[in-house]
C-alpha positions as a Markdown table, in Angstrom:
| # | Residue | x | y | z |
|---|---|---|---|---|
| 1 | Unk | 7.2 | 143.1 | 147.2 |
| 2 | Unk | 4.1 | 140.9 | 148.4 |
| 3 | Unk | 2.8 | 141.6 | 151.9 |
| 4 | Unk | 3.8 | 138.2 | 154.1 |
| 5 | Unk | 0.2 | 138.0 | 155.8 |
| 6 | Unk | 2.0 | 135.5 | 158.4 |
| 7 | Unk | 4.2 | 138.4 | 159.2 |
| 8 | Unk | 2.9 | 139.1 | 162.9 |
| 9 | Unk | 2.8 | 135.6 | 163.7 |
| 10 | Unk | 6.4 | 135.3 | 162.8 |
| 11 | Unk | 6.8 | 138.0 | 165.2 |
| 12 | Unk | 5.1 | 136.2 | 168.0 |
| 13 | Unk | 7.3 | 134.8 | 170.8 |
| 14 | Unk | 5.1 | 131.5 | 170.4 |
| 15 | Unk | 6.7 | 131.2 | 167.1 |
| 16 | Unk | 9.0 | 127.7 | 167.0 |
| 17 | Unk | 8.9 | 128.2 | 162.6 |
| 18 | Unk | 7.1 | 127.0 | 159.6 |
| 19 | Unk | 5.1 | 123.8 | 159.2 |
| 20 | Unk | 7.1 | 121.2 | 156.7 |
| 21 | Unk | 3.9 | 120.3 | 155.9 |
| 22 | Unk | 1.5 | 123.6 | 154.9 |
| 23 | Unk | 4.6 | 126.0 | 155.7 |
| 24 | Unk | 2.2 | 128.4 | 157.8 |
| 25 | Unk | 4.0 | 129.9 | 160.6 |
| 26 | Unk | 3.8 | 127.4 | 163.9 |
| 27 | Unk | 2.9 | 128.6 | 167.1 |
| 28 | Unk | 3.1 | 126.5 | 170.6 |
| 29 | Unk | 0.5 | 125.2 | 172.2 |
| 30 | Unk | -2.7 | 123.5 | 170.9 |
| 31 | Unk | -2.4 | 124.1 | 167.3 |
| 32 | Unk | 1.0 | 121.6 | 166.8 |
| 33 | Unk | 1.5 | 117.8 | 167.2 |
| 34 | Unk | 4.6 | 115.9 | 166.3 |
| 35 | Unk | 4.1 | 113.5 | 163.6 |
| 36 | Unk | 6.6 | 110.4 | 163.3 |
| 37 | Unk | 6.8 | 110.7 | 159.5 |
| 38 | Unk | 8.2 | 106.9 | 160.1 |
| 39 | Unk | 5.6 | 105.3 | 162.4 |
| 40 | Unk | 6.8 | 104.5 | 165.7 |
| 41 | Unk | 4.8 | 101.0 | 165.4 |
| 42 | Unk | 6.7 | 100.2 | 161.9 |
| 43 | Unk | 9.9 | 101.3 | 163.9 |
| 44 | Unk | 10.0 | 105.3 | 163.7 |
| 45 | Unk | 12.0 | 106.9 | 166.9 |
| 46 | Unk | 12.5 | 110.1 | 168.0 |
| 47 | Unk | 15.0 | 111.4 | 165.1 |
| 48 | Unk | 11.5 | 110.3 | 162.4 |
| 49 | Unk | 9.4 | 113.0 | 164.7 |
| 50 | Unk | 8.8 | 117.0 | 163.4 |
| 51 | Unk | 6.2 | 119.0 | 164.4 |
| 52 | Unk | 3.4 | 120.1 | 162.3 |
| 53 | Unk | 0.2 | 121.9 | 162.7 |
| 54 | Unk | -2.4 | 119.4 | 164.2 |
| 55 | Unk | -4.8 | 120.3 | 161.1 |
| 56 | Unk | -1.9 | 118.9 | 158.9 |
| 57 | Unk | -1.4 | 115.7 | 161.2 |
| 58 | Unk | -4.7 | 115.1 | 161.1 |
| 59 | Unk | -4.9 | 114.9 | 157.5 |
| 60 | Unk | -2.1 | 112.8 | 157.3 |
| 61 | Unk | -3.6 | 109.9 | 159.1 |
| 62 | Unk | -7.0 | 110.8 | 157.5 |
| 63 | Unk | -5.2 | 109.6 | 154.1 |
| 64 | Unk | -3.2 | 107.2 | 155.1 |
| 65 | Unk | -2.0 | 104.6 | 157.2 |
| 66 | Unk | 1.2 | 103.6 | 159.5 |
| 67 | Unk | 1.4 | 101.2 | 156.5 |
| 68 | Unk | 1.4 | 103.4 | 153.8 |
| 69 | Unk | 3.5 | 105.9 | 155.6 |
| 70 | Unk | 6.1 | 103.1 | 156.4 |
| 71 | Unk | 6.4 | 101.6 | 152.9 |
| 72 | Unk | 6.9 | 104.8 | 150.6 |
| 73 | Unk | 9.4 | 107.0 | 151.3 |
| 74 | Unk | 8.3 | 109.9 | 149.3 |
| 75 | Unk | 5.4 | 109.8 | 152.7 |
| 76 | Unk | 8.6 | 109.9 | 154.9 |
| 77 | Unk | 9.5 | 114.3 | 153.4 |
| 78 | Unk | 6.8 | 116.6 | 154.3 |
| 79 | Unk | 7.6 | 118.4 | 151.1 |
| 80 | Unk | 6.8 | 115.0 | 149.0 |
| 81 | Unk | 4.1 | 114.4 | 151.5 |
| 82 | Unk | 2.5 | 118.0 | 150.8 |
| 83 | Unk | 3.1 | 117.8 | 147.1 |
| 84 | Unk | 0.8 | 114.3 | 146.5 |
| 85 | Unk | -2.0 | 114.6 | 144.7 |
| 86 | Unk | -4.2 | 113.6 | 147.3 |
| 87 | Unk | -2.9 | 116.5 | 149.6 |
| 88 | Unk | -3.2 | 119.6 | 146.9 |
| 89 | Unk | -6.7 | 120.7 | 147.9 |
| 90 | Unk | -6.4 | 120.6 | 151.5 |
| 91 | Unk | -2.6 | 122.5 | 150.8 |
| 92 | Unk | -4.2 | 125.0 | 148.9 |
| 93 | Unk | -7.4 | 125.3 | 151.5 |
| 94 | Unk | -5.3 | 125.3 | 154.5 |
| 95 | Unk | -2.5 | 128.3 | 153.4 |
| 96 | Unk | -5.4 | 130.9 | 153.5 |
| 97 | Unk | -6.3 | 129.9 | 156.9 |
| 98 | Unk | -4.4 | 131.2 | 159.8 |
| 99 | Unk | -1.7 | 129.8 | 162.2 |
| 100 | Unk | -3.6 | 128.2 | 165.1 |
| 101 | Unk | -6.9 | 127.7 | 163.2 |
| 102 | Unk | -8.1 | 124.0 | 163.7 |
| 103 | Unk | -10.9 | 121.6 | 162.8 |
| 104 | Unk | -12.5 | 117.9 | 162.4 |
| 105 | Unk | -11.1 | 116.1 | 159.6 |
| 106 | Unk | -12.8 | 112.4 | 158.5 |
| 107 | Unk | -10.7 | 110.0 | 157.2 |
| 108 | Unk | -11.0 | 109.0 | 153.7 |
| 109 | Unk | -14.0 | 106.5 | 152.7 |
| 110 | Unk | -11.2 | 104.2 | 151.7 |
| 111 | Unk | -10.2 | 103.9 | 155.5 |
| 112 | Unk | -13.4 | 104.0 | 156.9 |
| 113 | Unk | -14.2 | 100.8 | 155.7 |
């Protein structure tokens, strides 16, 4: 049976469960925002809101816009969302990192502009 390297963080009291996004375990504090998976300005409310690691929120807004997330509703699942194409590397980079890491992201050239 394969070692769950998450295992102690499971175990910590800060534990609230896994991200929808990256599935890493979620611990409160710092490391977690809510994301509106519907955009409260293109009419999300509280019911559209889960929380995900900040890292993930962040990327999510780095690819996208309240737009983009409001017009397709494959954005709207955090499973659809984490399965895109765009998302892959940073799914794959981000499982090997642990719970509360953090860092910068940049937003894509595309949205720069």
């Amino acid at each position: 049976m394969p070692k769950d390297r998450f295992a102690d963080a499971r175990r910590d009291l800060r534990f609230i469960g896994d991200c929808p996004v990256c599935g890493r375990p979620m611990l409160k504090g710092p490391s977690i925002d809510k994301h509106h998976f519907l955009p409260k300005s293109e009419g999300g409310g509280p019911d559209d809101a889960q929380w995900v690691h900040r890292i993930c929120h962040k990327q999510i807004h780095a690819l996208f816009t309240a737009k983009e997330l409001a017009r397709d509703p494959e954005l709207q699942r955090p499973s659809a969302l984490a399965a895109r194409p765009e998302f892959e590397g940073f799914i794959d980079w981000i499982r090997k990192q642990p719970p509360e890491f953090n860092a910068r992201m940049r937003k894509t050239r595309r949205l720069r502009k």
